[in-house]
C-alpha positions in Angstrom: -25.2 35.0 -23.4 -23.0 34.6 -26.5 -21.5 38.5 -26.1 -20.4 37.7 -22.3 -18.7 34.6 -23.3 -16.7 36.0 -26.1 -15.5 38.7 -24.2 -14.5 36.4 -21.3 -12.8 33.9 -23.9 -10.8 37.1 -25.7 -9.8 38.5 -22.4 -8.7 35.6 -21.1 -6.6 33.9 -24.2 -5.2 37.5 -24.7 -4.4 38.1 -20.9 -2.5 34.3 -21.0 -1.0 35.0 -23.8 -0.2 38.7 -22.9 1.2 37.8 -19.8 3.8 35.4 -20.9 5.1 37.3 -23.7 5.7 40.4 -21.8 7.3 38.4 -19.0 9.7 36.8 -21.1 10.4 39.5 -23.3 10.9 41.7 -20.4 13.4 39.2 -18.6 15.4 39.1 -21.9 15.8 42.6 -22.3 16.1 43.7 -18.6 19.2 41.1 -18.6 20.6 43.0 -21.4 20.1 46.3 -20.4 22.1 45.9 -17.4 25.0 45.7 -20.0 23.8 48.5 -21.9 23.3 46.3 -25.0 19.8 46.3 -27.1 17.8 43.0 -27.2 15.3 43.6 -30.5 13.9 40.2 -29.7 13.3 40.9 -26.1 11.8 44.3 -27.1 9.4 42.8 -30.1 8.0 40.1 -27.3 7.6 42.8 -24.6 5.5 45.3 -26.7 3.4 42.5 -28.4 2.5 41.2 -24.9 1.8 44.7 -23.7 -0.4 45.1 -27.0 -2.2 41.5 -26.0 -3.1 42.7 -22.7 -4.4 45.8 -24.4 -6.8 43.5 -26.5 -7.8 41.9 -23.4 -8.7 45.1 -22.4 -10.7 46.1 -25.1 -13.2 43.1 -24.9 -14.9 45.5 -22.9 -16.1 46.9 -26.2 -17.9 43.5 -26.6 -19.0 43.0 -22.9 -18.0 43.9 -19.4 -17.8 40.6 -18.1 -14.8 39.1 -19.6 -12.9 42.5 -18.1 -14.5 42.1 -14.7 -13.5 38.7 -14.6 -9.9 39.0 -15.5 -9.2 42.5 -13.6 -10.9 40.7 -10.3 -8.5 38.0 -10.6 -5.4 40.3 -11.4 -6.5 42.7 -8.2 -6.6 39.6 -5.7 -3.5 38.0 -6.9 -2.0 41.3 -6.9 -3.7 42.5 -3.1 -2.2 39.2 -1.8 1.3 39.8 -3.2 1.4 43.3 -1.4 -0.5 42.3 1.9 1.1 38.8 2.7 4.4 39.1 3.8 6.0 36.0 2.7 8.3 33.5 4.5 8.9 29.9 5.5 5.5 28.8 6.7 7.1 25.9 8.8 9.5 28.1 10.8 6.4 30.7 11.7 6.3 32.5 8.4 3.5 33.4 6.5 2.4 31.6 3.4 2.4 33.5 0.6 0.4 32.2 -2.3 1.7 34.6 -4.8 5.3 33.9 -3.9 4.9 30.3 -4.2 3.2 30.4 -7.8 6.2 32.8 -8.8 9.0 30.2 -7.5 6.7 27.4 -9.3 6.9 29.5 -12.7 10.8 30.1 -11.6 11.2 26.3 -12.0 9.4 25.9 -15.4 11.1 28.9 -17.0 13.4 31.6 -15.4 12.2 34.3 -17.3 8.7 33.8 -17.0 9.5 33.3 -13.4 11.0 36.9 -13.2 9.0 38.5 -15.4 5.9 37.4 -13.0 7.7 38.4 -9.7 8.2 41.8 -10.7 4.5 42.0 -12.1 2.7 40.9 -8.9 5.1 42.4 -6.5 5.6 45.6 -8.0 2.1 46.3 -7.8 1.3 46.2 -11.6 -1.4 43.5 -11.2 -2.9 45.5 -8.4 -3.3 48.7 -10.5 -4.2 46.9 -13.7 -6.8 44.5 -12.3 -8.9 47.2 -10.3 -9.1 49.7 -13.3 -10.1 46.7 -15.3 -12.8 45.9 -12.8 -13.9 49.5 -12.0 -13.7 49.9 -15.9 -16.3 46.9 -16.4 -18.6 48.2 -13.9 -18.4 51.9 -14.7 -19.1 51.6 -18.4 -22.3 48.6 -17.4 -23.3 51.4 -15.3 -23.2 53.8 -18.1 -25.2 51.8 -20.8 -27.8 51.3 -18.3 -28.3 54.9 -17.0 -28.0 56.5 -20.5 -26.1 59.8 -21.6 -24.6 61.9 -18.9 -24.7 66.2 -18.4 -21.8 67.9 -19.6 -21.4 69.0 -16.3 -20.9 65.4 -14.9 -18.6 64.5 -18.2 -16.2 67.5 -17.0 -15.7 67.0 -13.6 -15.2 63.0 -13.9 -13.1 63.7 -16.9 -10.9 66.0 -14.3 -11.2 63.4 -11.5 -10.0 60.3 -13.8 -7.2 62.0 -15.1 -5.6 63.2 -11.9 -6.8 59.7 -10.3 -4.9 57.7 -13.1 -1.6 59.9 -13.8 -1.2 59.9 -9.4 -2.1 56.0 -9.6 1.0 55.4 -12.2 3.4 57.8 -10.5 2.7 55.5 -7.4 2.9 52.3 -9.0 6.5 53.4 -10.4 7.9 54.9 -7.4 6.3 52.8 -4.5 5.7 49.6 -6.5 9.5 50.1 -7.7 10.5 50.3 -4.2 8.7 47.5 -2.8 9.6 45.0 -5.6 13.1 46.2 -5.2 13.3 45.1 -1.5 11.3 41.7 -2.1 13.6 40.7 -5.0 17.2 42.3 -3.7 16.7 42.0 0.1 13.8 39.7 0.2 12.3 41.9 2.9 8.6 43.1 3.0 8.3 46.9 2.8 5.0 47.7 4.5 5.3 51.4 4.1 5.7 51.1 0.1 3.1 48.2 0.2 0.6 50.7 1.6 1.4 53.2 -1.0 0.7 50.5 -3.9 -2.6 49.9 -2.3 -3.6 53.3 -2.7 -2.5 53.5 -6.1 -4.7 50.7 -7.0 -7.7 52.3 -5.1 -6.9 55.6 -7.4 -7.1 53.0 -10.4 -10.1 51.7 -9.5 -11.8 54.9 -9.1 -10.5 55.9 -12.6 -12.1 53.2 -13.7 -15.4 53.6 -12.5 -15.4 57.2 -13.5 -15.8 55.9 -17.0 -19.5 55.8 -15.9 -19.5 59.2 -17.3 -16.8 59.5 -19.8 -13.9 57.8 -21.7 -12.3 60.7 -23.0 -11.0 61.9 -19.9 -9.0 58.5 -19.5 -7.6 58.7 -22.9 -5.3 61.6 -22.4 -3.6 60.7 -19.3 -3.6 56.7 -20.5 -1.8 58.1 -23.7 0.8 59.9 -21.7 1.4 56.7 -19.5 1.8 54.4 -22.5 4.3 56.7 -24.5 6.2 57.3 -20.9 6.1 53.4 -20.5 7.4 52.9 -24.0 10.0 55.1 -23.7 11.3 53.7 -20.4 11.3 50.4 -21.6 13.1 50.7 -24.8 15.7 52.5 -23.5 19.0 50.9 -23.5 20.8 52.2 -21.0 20.3 51.5 -17.5 18.4 53.9 -15.2 20.3 55.6 -12.2 20.7 53.2 -8.9 18.9 55.7 -7.1 15.8 55.7 -9.1 13.5 53.6 -7.2 10.9 52.5 -10.3 14.0 51.2 -12.4 12.6 47.6 -12.5 8.8 48.6 -13.5 10.2 50.7 -16.2 13.1 48.2 -17.2 10.4 45.1 -17.5 7.6 47.5 -19.3 5.2 47.2 -16.4 4.4 51.4 -17.2 3.9 50.5 -20.8 1.7 47.6 -19.8 -0.6 49.5 -17.8 -0.8 52.3 -19.7 -1.7 50.2 -22.9 -4.4 48.6 -20.6 -5.9 52.2 -19.4 -5.9 53.5 -23.3 -7.7 50.3 -24.7 -10.2 49.9 -21.9 -11.0 53.7 -22.4 -11.6 53.6 -26.0 -13.4 50.5 -25.8 -15.9 52.5 -23.7 -15.9 55.4 -26.5 -16.7 53.1 -29.1 -19.4 51.3 -27.5 -22.4 53.4 -28.1 -25.6 53.5 -26.0 -27.5 52.5 -29.6 -25.3 49.2 -29.6 -26.7 48.2 -25.9 -29.9 46.3 -26.1 -32.9 47.6 -24.0 -32.8 44.3 -22.2 -30.6 44.7 -18.9 -29.9 41.2 -18.8 -28.1 41.6 -22.2 -25.5 43.8 -20.8 
């Protein structure tokens, strides 16, 4: 029981601290990017938050429980943000728990509230959460089943790479379009929300495919992370017609890429010999 507890503790603490830093840093950075001014402090906080979230994903190297719990929470809140149209519950609207959570956070700190709103309503929480949950289940299954054949590794690596890149592209485009509708027009766009749900399913599939190999995820995850960093540190505003400018400016592509990469590396370093024969210890 020691390793599951440690993994849960590491994943939980790193997630809370990482989200807080990334939300505050991203909000500060985004405010100055609109005026084409660099914000070293915001960039440092955003990058630090992404690294802490990567540490939460890397807890898979200790045990799968921590990533599964954190991923399930991310995924549930992210799904609710997308599928529940918010409104005034007292005027015939639907009560959205995620929207209420972000409003409460805004009262505590506007920067935290803004960052949380973009994180949940862009679909980043859903994509990250489903990937973490899928990765936890996939890596646990791999250790129980033993080594995979070369053919299974090749096929799963190809499928996971395609699924991960597809999920990231849909997150950037459809997620950006959805959160823009929410933030600017306070309108729920069911079409873009449905596409982001597909992105979450693809991310979950990529995580599950770690059952056969982690190496197919490492390269596309690195591409997503590097692209996310480049989009985040850019000191000029993205063109108005680009639907993904909010996830890009708030560093959410970077956060997703860091999570993907850390989870894949964690799955690769926890070798079969590190796993006890007693399956309950997994």
